[in-house]
PDB file of C-alpha atoms in Angstrom:
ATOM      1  CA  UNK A  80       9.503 -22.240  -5.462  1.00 48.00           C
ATOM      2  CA  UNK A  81      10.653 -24.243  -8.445  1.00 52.00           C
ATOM      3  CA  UNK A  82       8.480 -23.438 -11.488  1.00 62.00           C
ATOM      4  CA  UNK A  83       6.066 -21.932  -9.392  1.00 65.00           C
ATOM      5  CA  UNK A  84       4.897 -24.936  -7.370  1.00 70.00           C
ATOM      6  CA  UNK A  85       5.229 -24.581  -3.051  1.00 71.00           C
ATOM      7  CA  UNK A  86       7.922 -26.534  -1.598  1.00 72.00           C
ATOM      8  CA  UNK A  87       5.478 -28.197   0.633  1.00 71.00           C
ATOM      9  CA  UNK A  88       1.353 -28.603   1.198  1.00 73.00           C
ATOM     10  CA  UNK A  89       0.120 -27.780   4.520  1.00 72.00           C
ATOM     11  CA  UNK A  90      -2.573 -30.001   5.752  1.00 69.00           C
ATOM     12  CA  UNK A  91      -4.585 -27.295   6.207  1.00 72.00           C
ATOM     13  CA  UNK A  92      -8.147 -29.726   4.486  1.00 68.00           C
ATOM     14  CA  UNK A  93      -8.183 -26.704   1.552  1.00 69.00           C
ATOM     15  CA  UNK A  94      -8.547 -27.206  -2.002  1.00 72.00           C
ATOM     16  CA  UNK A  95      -5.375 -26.290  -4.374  1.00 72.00           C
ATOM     17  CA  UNK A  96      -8.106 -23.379  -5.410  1.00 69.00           C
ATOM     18  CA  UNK A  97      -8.948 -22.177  -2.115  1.00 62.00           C
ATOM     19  CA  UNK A  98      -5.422 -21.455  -0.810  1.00 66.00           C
ATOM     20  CA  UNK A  99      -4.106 -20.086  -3.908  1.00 71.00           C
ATOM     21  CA  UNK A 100      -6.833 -17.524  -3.657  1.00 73.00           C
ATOM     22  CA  UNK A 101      -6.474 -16.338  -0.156  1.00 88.00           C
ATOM     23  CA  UNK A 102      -6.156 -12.464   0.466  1.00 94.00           C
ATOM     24  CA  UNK A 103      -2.836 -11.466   0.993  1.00 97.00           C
ATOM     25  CA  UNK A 104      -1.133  -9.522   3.373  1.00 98.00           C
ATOM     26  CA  UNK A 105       2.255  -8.345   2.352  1.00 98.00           C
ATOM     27  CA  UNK A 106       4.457  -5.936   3.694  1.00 98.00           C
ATOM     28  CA  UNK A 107       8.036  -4.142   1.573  1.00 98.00           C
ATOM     29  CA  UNK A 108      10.390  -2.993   3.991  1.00 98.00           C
ATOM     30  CA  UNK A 109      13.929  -2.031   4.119  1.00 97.00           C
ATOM     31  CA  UNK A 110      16.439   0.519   3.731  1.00 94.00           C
ATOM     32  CA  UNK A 111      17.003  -0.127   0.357  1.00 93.00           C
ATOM     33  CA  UNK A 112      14.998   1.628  -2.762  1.00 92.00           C
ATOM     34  CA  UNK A 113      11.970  -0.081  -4.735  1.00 93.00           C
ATOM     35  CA  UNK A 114       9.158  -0.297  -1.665  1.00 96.00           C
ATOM     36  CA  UNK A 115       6.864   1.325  -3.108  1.00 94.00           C
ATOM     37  CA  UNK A 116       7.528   0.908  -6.773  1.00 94.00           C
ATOM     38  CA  UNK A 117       7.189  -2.541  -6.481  1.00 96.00           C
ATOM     39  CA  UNK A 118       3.560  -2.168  -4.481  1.00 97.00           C
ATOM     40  CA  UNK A 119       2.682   0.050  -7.176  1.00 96.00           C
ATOM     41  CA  UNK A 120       3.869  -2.164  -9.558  1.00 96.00           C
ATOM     42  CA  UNK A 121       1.315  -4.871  -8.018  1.00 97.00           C
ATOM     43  CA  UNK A 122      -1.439  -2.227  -8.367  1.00 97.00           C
ATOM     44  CA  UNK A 123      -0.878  -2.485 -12.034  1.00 97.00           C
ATOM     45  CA  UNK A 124      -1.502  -6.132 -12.384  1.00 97.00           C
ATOM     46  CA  UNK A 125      -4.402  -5.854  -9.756  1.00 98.00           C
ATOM     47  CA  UNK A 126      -5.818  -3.189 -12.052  1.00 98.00           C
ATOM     48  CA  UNK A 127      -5.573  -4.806 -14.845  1.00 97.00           C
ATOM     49  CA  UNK A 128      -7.067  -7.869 -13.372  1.00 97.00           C
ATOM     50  CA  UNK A 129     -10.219  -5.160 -12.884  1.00 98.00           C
ATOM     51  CA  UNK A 130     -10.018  -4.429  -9.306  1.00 98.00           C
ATOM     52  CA  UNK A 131     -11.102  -1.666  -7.466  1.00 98.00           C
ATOM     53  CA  UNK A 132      -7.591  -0.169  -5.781  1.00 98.00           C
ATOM     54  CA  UNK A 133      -7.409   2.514  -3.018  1.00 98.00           C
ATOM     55  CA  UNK A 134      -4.275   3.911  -2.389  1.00 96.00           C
ATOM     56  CA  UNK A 135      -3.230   6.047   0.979  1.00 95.00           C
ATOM     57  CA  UNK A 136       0.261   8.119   0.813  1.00 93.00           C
ATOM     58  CA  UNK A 137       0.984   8.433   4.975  1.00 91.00           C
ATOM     59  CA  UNK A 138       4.317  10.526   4.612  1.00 83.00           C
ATOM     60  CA  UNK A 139       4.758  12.139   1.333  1.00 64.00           C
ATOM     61  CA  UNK A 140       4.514  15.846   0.926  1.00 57.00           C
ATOM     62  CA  UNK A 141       1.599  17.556  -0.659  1.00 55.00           C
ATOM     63  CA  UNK A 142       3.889  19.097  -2.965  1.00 57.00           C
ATOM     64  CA  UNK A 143       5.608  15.886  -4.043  1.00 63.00           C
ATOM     65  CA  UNK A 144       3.647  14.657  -6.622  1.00 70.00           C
ATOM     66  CA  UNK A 145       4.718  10.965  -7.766  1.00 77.00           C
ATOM     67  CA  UNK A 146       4.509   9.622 -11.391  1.00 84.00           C
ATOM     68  CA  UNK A 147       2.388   6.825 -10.167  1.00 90.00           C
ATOM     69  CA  UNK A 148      -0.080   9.152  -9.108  1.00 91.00           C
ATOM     70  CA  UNK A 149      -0.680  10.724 -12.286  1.00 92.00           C
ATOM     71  CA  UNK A 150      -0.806   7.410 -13.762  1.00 94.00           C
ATOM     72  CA  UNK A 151      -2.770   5.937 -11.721  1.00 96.00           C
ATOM     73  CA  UNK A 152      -5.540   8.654 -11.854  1.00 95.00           C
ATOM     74  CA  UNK A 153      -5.547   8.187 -15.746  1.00 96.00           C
ATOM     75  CA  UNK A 154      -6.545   4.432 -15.147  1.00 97.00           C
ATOM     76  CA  UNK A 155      -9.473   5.117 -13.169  1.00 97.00           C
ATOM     77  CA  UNK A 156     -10.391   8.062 -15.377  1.00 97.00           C
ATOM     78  CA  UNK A 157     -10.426   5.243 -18.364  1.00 98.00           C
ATOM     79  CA  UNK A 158     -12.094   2.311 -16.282  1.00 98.00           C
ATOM     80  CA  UNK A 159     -14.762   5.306 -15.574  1.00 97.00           C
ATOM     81  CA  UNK A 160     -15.245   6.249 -19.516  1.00 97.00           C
ATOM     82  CA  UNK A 161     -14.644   2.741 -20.835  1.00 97.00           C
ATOM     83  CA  UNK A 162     -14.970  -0.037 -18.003  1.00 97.00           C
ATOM     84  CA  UNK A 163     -11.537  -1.748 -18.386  1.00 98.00           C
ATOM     85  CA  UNK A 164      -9.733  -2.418 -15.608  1.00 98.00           C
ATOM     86  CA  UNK A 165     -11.226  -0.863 -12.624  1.00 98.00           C
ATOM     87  CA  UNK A 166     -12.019   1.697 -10.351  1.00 98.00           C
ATOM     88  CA  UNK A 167      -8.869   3.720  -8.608  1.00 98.00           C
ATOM     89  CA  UNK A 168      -8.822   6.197  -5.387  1.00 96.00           C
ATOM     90  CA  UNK A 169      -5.525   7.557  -4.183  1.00 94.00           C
ATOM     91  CA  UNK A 170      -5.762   9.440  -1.235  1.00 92.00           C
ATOM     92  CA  UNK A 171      -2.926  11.641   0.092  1.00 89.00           C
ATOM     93  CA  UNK A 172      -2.108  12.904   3.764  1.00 83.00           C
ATOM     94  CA  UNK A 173       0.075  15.661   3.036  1.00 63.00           C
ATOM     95  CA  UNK A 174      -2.608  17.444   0.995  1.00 59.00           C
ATOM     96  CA  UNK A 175      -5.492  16.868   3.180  1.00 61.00           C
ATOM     97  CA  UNK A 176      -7.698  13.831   3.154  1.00 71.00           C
ATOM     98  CA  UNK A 177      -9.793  13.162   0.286  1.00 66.00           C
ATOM     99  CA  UNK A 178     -12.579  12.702   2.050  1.00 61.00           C
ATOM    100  CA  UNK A 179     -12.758  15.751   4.197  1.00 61.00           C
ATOM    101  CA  UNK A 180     -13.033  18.348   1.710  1.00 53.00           C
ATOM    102  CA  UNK A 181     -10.039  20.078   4.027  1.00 58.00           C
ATOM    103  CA  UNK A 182      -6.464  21.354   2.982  1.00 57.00           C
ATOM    104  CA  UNK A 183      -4.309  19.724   4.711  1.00 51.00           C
ATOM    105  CA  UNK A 184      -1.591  22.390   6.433  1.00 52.00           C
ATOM    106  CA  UNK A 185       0.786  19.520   8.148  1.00 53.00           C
ATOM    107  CA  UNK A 186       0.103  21.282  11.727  1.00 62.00           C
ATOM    108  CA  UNK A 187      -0.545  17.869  13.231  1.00 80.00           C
ATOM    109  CA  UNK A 188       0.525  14.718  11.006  1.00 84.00           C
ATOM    110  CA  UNK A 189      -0.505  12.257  14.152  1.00 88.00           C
ATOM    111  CA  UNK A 190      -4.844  13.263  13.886  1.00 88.00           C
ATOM    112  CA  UNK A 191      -3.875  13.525  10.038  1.00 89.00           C
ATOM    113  CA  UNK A 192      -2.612   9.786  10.498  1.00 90.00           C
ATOM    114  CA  UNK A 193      -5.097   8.374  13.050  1.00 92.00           C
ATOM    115  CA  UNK A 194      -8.018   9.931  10.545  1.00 92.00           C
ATOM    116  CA  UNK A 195      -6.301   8.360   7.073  1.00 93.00           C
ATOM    117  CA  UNK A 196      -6.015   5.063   9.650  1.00 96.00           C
ATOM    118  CA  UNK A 197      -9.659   5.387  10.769  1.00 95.00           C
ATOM    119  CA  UNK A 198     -10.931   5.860   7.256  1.00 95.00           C
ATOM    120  CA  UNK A 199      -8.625   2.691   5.992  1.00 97.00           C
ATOM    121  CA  UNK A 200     -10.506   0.482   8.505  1.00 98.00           C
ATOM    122  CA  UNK A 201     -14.462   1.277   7.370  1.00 97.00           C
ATOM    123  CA  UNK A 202     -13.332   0.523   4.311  1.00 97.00           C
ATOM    124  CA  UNK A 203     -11.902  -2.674   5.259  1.00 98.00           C
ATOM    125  CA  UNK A 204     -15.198  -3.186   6.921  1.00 98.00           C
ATOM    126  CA  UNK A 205     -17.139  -1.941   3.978  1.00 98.00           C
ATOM    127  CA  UNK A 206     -14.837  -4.136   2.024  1.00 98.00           C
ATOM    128  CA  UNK A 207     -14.417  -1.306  -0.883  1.00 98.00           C
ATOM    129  CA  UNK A 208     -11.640  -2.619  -2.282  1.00 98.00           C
ATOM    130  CA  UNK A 209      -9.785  -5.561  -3.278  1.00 98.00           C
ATOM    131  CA  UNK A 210      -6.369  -4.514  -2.862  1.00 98.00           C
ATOM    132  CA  UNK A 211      -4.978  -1.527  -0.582  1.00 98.00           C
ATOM    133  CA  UNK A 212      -1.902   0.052  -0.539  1.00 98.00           C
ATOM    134  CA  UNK A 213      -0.670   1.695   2.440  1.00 97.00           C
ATOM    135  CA  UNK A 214       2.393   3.704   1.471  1.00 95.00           C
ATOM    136  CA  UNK A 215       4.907   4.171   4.254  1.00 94.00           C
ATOM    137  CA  UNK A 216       2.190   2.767   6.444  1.00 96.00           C
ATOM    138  CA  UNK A 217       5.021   1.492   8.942  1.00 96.00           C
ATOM    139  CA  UNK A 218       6.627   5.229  10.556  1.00 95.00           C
ATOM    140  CA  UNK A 219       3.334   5.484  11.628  1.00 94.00           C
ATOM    141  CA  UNK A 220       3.072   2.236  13.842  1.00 95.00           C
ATOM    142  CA  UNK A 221       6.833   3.537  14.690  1.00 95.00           C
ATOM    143  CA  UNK A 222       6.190   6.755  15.759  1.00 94.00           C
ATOM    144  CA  UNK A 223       3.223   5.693  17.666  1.00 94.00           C
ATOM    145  CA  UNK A 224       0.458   7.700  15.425  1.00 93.00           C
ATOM    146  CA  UNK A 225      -1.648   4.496  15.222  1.00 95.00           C
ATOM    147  CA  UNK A 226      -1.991   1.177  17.857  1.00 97.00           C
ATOM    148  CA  UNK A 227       0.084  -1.813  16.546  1.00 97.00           C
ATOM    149  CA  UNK A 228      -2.139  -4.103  17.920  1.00 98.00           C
ATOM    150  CA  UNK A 229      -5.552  -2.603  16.435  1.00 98.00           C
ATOM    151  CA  UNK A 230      -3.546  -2.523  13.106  1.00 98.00           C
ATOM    152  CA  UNK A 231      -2.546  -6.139  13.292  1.00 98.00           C
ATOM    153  CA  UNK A 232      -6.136  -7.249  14.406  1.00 98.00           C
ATOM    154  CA  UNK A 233      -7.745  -5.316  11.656  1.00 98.00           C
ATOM    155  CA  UNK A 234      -5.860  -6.450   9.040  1.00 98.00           C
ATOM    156  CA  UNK A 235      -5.637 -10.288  10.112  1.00 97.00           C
ATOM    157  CA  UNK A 236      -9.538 -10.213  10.823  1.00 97.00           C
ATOM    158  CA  UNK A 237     -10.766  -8.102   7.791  1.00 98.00           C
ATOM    159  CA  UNK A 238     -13.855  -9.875   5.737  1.00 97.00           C
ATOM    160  CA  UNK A 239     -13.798 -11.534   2.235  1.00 95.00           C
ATOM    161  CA  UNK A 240     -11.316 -11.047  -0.679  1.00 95.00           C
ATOM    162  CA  UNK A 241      -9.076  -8.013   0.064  1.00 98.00           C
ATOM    163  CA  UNK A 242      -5.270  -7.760  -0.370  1.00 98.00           C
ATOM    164  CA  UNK A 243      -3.131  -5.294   1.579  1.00 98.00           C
ATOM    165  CA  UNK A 244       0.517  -4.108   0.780  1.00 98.00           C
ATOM    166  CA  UNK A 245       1.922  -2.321   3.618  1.00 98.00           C
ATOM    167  CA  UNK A 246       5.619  -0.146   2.632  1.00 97.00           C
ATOM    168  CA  UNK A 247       7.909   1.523   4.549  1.00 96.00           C
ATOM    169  CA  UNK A 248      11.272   0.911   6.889  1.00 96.00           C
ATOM    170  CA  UNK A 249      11.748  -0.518  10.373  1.00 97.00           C
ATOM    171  CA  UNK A 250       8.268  -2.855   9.764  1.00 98.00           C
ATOM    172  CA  UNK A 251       6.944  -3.425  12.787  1.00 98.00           C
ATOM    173  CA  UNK A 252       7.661  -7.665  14.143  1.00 98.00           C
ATOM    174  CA  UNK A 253       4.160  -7.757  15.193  1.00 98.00           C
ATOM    175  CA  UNK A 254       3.252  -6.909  11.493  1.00 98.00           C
ATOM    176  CA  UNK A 255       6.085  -9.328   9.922  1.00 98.00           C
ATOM    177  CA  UNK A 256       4.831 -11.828  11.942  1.00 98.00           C
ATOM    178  CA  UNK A 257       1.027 -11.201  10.844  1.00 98.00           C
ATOM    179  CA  UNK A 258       2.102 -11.208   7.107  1.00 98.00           C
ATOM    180  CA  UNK A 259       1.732 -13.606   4.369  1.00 97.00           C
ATOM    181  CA  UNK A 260       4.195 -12.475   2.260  1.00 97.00           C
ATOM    182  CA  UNK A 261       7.507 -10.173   3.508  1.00 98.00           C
ATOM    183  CA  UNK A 262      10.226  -8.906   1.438  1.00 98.00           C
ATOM    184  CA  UNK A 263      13.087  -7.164   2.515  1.00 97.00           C
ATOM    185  CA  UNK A 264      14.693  -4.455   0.128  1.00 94.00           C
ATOM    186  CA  UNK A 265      18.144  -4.275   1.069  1.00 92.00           C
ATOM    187  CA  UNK A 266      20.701  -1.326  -0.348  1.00 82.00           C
ATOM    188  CA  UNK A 267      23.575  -2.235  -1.727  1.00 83.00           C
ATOM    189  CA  UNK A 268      24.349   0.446  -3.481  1.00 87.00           C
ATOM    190  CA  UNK A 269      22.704   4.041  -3.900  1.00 77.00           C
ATOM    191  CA  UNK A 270      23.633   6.970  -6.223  1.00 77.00           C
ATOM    192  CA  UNK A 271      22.795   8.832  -2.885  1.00 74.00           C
ATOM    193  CA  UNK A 272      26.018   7.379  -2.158  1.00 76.00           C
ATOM    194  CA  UNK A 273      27.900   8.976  -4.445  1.00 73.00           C
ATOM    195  CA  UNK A 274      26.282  12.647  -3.964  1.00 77.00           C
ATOM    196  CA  UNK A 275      23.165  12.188  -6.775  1.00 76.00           C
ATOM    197  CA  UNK A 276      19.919  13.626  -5.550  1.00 76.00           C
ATOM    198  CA  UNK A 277      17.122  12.497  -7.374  1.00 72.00           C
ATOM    199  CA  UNK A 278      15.983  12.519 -10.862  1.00 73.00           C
ATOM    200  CA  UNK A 279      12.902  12.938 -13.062  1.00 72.00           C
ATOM    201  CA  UNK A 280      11.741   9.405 -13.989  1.00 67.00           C
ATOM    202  CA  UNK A 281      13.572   7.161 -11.133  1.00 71.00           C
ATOM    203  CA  UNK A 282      12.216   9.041  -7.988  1.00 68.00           C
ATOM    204  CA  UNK A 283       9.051  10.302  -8.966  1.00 64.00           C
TER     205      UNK A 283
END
């Protein structure tokens, strides 16, 4: 995309306008590091922009608490005490959904994921928010916690103006396929590699 212009204009009978604001879908997969950082990273701008973000963590532990988290709470406590930006939820899995008022004691992460699913699509329906993120959304569609095809329907068929960034490895082709926008993080080289865990400020 040379200075930001497409390399070619589908004849599609939109307006410049109207296909430059479609919803997105995108999807960060890989085996390499920065899936998640970068969706987060996108919930930033989209926050800024004064949209209303939900986030839903489908793997990580309860007890893993991620810097984007904290920071991310902070935003929506300021949109709520001084309306810029806008609103935030971040809903967790490993802790027990938000919504249920339950602690979550990881005795059955597939009815922990089908609920956190279930509870993604009425808001889809509901169309709370105007961009989602699904962290390490795609183990579940691996492991067979949630139907690939009801996830591809729902997301290609969901109403009005709502993005969705999908993260995790092994993305699903069904889902690639369905996507608008796909990027593969690819490791080329991993302190991992060389025996360092992870540290304070680059992993969480």
């Amino acid at each position: 995309m040379p200075q930001g212009q497409p390399l070619s204009v589908p004849d599609d009978g939109l307006t410049t306008k109207q296909r430059r604001n479609r919803p997105l879908l995108a999807v960060h997969t890989g085996d390499g590091k920065g899936k998640s950082t970068a969706a987060f990273g996108l919930g930033l701008r989209g926050w800024n922009q004064g949209w209303n973000i939900g986030v839903f963590q489908f793997v990580k532990s309860a007890k893993w608490r991620i810097g984007e988290q904290t920071v991310f709470e902070r935003l929506g406590r300021l949109h709520e005490e001084t309306g810029e930006g806008g609103p935030v939820e971040w809903h967790k899995m490993g802790s027990g959904w938000s919504w249920t008022r339950k602690q979550g004691d990881g005795s059955d992460h597939a009815a922990d994921a089908a609920q956190g699913w279930a509870e993604v699509k009425r808001r889809l329906a509901a169309q709370t928010h105007d961009l989602l993120i699904l962290d390490e959304f795609t183990y579940l569609m691996e492991w067979g916690w949630v139907d690939v095809d009801d996830v591809v329907e729902t997301l290609t068929q969901r109403p009005g103006f709502q993005h969705v960034v999908i993260t995790g490895r092994r993305a699903h082709p069904a889902l690639v396929e369905a996507a608008d926008l796909v990027t593969e993080m690819t490791k080329i080289k991993h302190p991992m590699d060389a025996g360092q865990k992870g540290q304070r400020g680059i992993e969480w």
